[in-house]
Coordinates of N, CA, C and O in Angstrom, one line a residue:
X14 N -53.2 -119.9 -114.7 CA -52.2 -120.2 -113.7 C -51.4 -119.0 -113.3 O -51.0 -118.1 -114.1
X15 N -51.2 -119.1 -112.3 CA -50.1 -117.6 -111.4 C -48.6 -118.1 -110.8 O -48.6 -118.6 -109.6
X16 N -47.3 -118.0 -111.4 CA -46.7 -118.5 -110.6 C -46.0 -117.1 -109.1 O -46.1 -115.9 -109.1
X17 N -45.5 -117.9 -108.4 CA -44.7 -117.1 -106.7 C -43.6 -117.7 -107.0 O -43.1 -118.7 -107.5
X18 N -43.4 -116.4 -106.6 CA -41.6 -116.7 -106.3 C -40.8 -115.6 -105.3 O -40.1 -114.6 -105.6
X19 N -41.1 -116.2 -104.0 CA -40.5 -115.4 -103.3 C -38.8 -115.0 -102.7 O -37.9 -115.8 -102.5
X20 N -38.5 -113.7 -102.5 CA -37.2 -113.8 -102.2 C -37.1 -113.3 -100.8 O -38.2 -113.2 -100.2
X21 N -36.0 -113.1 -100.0 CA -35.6 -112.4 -98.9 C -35.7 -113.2 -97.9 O -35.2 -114.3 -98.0
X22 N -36.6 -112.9 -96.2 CA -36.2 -114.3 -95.5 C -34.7 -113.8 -95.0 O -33.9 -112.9 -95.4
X23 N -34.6 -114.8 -94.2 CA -33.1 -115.3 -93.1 C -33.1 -115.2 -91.7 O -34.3 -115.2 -91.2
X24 N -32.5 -115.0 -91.1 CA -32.3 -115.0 -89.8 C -32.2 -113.4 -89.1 O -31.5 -112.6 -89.7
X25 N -33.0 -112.9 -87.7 CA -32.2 -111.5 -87.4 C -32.7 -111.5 -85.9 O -33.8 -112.0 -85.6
X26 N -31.9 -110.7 -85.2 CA -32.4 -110.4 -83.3 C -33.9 -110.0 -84.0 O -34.5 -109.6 -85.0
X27 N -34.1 -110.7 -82.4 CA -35.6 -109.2 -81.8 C -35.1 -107.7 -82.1 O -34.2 -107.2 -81.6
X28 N -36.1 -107.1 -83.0 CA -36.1 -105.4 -83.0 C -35.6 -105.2 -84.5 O -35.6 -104.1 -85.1
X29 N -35.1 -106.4 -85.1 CA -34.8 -106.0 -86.1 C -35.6 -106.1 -87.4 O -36.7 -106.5 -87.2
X30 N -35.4 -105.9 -88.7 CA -35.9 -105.5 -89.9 C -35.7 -106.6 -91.1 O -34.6 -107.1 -91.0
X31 N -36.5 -106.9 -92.1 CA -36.2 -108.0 -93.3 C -37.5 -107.2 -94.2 O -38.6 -107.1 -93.7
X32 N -37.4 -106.9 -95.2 CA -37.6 -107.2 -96.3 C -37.8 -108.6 -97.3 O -36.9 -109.3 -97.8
X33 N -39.2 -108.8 -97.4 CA -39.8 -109.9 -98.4 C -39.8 -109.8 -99.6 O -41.0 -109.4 -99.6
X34 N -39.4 -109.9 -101.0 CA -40.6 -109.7 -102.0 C -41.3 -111.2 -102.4 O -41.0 -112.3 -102.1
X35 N -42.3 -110.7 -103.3 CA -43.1 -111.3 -104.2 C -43.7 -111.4 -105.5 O -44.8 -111.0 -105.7
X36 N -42.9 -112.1 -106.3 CA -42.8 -111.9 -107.6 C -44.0 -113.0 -108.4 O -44.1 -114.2 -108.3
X37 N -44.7 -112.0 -109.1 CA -45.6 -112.6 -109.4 C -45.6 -113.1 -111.2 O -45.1 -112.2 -111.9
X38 N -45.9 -114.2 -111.9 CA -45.9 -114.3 -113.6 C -47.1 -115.2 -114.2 O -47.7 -115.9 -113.4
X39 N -47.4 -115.1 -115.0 CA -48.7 -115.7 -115.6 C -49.4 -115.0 -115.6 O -49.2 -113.8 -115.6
X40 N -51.0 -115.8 -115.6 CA -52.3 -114.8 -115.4 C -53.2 -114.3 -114.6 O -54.3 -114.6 -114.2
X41 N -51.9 -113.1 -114.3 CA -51.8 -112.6 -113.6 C -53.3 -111.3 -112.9 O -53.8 -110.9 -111.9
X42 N -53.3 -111.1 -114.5 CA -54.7 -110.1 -115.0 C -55.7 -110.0 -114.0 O -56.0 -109.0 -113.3
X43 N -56.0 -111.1 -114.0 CA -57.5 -111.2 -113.0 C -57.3 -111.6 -111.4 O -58.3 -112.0 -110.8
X44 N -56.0 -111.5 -110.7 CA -55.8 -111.7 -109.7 C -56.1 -110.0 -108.9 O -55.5 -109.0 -109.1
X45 N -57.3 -110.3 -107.8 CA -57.4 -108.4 -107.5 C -56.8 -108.7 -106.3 O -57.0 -107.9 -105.4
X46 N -56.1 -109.7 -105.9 CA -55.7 -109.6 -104.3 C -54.3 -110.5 -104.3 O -54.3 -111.6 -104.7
X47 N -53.1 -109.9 -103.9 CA -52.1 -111.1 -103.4 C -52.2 -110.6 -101.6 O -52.8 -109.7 -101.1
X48 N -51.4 -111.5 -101.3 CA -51.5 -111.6 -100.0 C -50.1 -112.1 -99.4 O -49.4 -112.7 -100.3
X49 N -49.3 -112.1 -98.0 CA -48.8 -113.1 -97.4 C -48.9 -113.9 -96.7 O -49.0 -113.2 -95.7
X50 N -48.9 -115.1 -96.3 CA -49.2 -116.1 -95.0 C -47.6 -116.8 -94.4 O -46.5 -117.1 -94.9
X51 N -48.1 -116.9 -93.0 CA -47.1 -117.6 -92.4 C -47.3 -118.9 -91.8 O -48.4 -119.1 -91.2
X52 N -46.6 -119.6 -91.7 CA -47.1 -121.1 -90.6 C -45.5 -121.8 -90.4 O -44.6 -122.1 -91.1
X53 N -45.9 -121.8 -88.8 CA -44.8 -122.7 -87.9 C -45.3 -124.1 -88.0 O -46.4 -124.3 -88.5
X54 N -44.5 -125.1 -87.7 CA -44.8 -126.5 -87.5 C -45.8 -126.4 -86.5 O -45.8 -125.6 -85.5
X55 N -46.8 -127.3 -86.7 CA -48.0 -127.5 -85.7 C -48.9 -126.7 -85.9 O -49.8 -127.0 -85.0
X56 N -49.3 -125.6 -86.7 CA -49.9 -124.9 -86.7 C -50.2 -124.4 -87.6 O -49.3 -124.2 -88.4
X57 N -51.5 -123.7 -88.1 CA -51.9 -123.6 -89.1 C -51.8 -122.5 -90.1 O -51.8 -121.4 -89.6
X58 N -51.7 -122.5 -91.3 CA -51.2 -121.2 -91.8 C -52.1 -119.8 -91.7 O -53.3 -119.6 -92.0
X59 N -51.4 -119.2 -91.4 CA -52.3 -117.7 -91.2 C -52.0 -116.5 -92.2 O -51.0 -116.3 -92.9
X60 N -52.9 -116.1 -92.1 CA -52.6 -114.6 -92.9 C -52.1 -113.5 -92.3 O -52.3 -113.4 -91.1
X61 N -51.3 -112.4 -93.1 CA -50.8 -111.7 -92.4 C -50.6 -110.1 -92.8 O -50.5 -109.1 -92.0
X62 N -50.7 -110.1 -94.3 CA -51.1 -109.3 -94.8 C -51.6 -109.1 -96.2 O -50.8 -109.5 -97.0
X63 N -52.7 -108.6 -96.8 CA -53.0 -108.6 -98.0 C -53.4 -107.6 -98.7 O -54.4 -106.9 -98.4
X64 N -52.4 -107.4 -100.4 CA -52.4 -106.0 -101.1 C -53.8 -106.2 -101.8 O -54.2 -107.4 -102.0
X65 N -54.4 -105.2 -102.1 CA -55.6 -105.5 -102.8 C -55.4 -104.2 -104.3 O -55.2 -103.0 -104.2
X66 N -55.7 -105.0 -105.8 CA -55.4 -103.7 -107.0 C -55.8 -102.8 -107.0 O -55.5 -101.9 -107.8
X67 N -56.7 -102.6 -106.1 CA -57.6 -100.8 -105.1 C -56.4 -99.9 -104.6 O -56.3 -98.7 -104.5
X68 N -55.6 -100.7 -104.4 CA -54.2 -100.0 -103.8 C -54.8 -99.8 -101.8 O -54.2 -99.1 -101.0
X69 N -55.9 -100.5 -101.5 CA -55.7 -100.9 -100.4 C -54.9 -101.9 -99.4 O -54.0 -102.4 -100.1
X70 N -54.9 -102.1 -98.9 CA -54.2 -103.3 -98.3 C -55.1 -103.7 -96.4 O -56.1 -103.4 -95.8
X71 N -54.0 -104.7 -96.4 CA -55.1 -105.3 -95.1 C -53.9 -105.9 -94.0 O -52.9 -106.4 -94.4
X72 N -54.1 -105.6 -92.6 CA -53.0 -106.2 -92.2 C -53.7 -107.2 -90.9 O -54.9 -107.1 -90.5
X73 N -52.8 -108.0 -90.6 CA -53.4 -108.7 -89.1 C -53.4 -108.0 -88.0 O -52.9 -106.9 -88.0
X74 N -53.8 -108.3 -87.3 CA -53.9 -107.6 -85.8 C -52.0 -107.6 -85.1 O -51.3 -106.7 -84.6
X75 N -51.5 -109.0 -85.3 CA -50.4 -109.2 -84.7 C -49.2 -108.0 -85.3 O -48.5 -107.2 -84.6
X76 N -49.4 -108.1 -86.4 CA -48.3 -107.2 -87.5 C -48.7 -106.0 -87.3 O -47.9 -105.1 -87.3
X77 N -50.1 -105.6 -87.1 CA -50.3 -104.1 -87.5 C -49.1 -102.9 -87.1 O -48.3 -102.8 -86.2
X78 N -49.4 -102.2 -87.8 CA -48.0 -101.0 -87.3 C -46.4 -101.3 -87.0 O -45.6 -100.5 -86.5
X79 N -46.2 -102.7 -87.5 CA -45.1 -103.0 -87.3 C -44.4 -103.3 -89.2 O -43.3 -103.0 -89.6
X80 N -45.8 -104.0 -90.0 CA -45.3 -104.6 -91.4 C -46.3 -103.7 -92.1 O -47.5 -103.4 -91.7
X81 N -45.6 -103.2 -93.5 CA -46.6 -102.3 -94.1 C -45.7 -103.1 -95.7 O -44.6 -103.6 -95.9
X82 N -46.9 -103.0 -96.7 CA -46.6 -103.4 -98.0 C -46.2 -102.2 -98.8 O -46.4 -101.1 -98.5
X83 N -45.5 -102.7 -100.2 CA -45.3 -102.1 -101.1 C -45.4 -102.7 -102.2 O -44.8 -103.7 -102.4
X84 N -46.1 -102.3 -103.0 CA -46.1 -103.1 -104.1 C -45.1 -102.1 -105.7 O -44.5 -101.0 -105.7
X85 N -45.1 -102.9 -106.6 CA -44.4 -102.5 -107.3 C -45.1 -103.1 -109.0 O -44.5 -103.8 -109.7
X86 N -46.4 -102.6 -109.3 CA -47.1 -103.3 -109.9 C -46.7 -103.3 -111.5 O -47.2 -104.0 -112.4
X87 N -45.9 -102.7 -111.5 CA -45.1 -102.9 -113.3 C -44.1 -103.9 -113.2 O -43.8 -104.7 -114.1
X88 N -43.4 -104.1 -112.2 CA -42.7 -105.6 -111.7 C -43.6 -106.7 -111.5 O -43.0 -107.8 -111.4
X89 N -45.2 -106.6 -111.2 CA -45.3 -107.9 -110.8 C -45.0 -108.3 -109.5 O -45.1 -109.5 -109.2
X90 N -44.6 -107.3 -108.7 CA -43.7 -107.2 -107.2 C -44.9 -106.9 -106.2 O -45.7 -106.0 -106.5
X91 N -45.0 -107.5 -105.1 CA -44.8 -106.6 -104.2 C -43.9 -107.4 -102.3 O -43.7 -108.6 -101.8
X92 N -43.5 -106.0 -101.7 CA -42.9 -106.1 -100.9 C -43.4 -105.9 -100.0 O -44.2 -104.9 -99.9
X93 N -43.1 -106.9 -98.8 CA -43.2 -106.8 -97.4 C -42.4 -106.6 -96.4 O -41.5 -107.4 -96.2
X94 N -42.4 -105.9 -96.0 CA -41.4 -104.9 -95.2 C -41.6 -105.4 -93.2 O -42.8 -105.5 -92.9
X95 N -41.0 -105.6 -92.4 CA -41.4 -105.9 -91.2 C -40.2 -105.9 -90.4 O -39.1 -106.5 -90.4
X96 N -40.8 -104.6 -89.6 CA -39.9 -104.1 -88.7 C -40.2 -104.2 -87.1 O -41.2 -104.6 -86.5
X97 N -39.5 -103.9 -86.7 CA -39.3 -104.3 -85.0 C -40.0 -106.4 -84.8 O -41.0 -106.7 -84.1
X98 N -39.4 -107.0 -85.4 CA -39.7 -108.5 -85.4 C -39.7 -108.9 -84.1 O -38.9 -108.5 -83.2
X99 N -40.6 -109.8 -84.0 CA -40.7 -110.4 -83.1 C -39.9 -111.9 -82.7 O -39.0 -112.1 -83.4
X100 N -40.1 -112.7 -81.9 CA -39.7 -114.2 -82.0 C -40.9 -114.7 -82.5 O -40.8 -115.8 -83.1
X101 N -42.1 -114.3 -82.3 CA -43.5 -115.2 -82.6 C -43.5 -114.5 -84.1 O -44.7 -114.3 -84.4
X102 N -42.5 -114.1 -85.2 CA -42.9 -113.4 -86.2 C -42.4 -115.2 -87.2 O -42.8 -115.8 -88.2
X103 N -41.5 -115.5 -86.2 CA -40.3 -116.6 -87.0 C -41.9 -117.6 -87.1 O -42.7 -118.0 -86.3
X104 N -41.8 -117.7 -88.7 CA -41.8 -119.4 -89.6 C -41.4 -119.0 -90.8 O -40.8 -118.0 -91.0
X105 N -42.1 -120.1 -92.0 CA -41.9 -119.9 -93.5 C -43.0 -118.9 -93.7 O -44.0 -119.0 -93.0
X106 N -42.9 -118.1 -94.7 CA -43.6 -117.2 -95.1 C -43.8 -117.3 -96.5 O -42.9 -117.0 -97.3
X107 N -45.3 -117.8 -96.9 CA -45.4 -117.6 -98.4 C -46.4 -116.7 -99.1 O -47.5 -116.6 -98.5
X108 N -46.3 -116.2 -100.0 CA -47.2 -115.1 -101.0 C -47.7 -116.3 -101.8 O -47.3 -117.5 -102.0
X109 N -48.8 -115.6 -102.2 CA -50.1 -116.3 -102.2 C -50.7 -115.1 -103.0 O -50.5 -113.9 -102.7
X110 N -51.6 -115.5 -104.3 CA -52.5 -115.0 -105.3 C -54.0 -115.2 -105.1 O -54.5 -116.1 -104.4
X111 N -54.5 -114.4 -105.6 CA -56.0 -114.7 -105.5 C -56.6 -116.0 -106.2 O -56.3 -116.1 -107.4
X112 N -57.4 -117.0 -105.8 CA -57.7 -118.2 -106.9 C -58.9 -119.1 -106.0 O -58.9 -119.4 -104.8
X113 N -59.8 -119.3 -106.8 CA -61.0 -119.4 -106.2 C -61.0 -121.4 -105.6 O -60.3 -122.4 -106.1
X114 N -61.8 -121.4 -104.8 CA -61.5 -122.7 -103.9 C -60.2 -122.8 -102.7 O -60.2 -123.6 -101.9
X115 N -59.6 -122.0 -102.9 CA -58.3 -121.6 -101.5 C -58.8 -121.2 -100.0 O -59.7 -121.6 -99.3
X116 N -58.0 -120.4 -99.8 CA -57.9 -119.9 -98.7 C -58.4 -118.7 -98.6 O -58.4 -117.9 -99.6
X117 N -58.9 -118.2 -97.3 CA -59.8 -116.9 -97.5 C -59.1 -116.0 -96.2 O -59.0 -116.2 -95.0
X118 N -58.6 -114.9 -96.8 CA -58.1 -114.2 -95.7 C -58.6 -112.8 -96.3 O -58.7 -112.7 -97.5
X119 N -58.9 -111.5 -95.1 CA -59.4 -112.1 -93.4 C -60.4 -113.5 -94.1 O -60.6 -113.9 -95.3
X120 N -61.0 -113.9 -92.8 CA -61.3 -114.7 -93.0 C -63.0 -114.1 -93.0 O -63.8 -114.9 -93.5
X121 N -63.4 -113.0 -92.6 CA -64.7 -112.3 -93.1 C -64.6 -110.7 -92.8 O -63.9 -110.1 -92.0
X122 N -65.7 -110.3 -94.0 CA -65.2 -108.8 -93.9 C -65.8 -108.7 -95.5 O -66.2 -109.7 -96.1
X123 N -65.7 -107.4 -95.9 CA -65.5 -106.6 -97.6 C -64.2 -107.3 -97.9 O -64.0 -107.8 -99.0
X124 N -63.5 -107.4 -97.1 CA -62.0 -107.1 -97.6 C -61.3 -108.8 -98.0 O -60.2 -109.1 -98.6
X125 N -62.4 -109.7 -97.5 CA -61.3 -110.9 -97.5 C -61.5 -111.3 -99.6 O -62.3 -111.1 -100.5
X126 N -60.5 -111.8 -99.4 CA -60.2 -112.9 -100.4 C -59.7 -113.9 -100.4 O -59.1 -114.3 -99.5
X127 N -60.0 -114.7 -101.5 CA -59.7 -116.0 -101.3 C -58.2 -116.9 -101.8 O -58.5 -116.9 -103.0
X128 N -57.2 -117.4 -101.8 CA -56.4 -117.8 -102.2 C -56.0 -118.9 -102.5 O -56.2 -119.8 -101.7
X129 N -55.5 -119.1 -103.9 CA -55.3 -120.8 -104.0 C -54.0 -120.8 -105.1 O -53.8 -121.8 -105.9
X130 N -53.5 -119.8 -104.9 CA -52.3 -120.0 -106.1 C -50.9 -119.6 -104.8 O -51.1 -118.6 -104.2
X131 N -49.6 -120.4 -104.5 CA -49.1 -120.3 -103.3 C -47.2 -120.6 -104.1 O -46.8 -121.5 -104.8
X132 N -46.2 -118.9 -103.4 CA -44.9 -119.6 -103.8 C -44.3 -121.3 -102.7 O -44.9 -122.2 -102.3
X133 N -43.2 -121.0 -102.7 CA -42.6 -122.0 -102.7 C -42.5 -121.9 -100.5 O -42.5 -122.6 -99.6
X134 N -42.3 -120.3 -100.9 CA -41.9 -120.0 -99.5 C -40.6 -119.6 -99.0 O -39.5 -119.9 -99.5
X135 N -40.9 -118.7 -97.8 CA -39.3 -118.0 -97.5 C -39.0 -118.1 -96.1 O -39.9 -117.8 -95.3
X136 N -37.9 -118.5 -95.5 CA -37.8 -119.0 -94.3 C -37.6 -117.5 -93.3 O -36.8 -116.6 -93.7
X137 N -38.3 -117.2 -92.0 CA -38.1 -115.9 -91.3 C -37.5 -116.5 -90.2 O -38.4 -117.1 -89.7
X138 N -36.5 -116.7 -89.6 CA -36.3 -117.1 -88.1 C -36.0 -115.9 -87.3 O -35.3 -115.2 -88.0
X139 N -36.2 -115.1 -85.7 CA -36.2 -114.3 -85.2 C -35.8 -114.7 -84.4 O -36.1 -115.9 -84.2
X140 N -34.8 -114.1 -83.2 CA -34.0 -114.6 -82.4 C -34.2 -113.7 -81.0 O -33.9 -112.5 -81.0
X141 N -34.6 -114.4 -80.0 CA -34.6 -113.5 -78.6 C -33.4 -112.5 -78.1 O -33.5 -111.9 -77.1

């Protein structure tokens, strides 16, 4: 079992900046990928960025060049960073562990993985 526990989140204009983290506990060991996802009401949750223990990472098309991660792997951390926000950036945002039967983001490629371990979630609202 993996628990999430995300922090950061809140409200900010278009153009502006927030800071995520993602704190990870348990077992933890065999997890080679966390990830983050977002989902508005009505719609389904997406992926958006995902760290891989390669020290690669993966981003969406939407985010690219705008959100870059950091992780912080003796914390159990890592951070998502997202700058120049959008209004279409706004829903809940949760980190998410690697765990087999979940969710698979990308959704094909080398790079996807699959996720089934999920925090609680962090609210982003973005304002025109």
């Amino acid at each position: 079992q993996i628990q999430l526990v995300e922090y950061g989140g809140g409200s900010v204009q278009a153009g502006g900046s927030l800071r995520l983290s993602c704190v990870a506990s348990g077992n933890t060991a065999n997890s080679a990928c966390m990830a983050w996802f977002r989902q508005v009401p009505g719609k389904e949750r997406e992926g958006v960025a995902a760290f891989y223990t390669d020290g690669t990472t993966y981003f969406a098309d939407s985010v690219k060049g705008r959100f870059t991660l950091s992780p912080d792997l003796a914390k159990n951390t890592v951070h998502l960073h997202m700058n120049n926000l959008k209004p279409d950036d706004t829903g809940m945002y949760y980190c998410a562990a690697e765990g087999y039967g979940g969710t698979w983001f990308p959704p094909r490629g080398p790079q996807r993985c699959q996720y089934n371990y999920w925090g609680q979630g962090t609210q982003v609202a973005v304002s025109s």
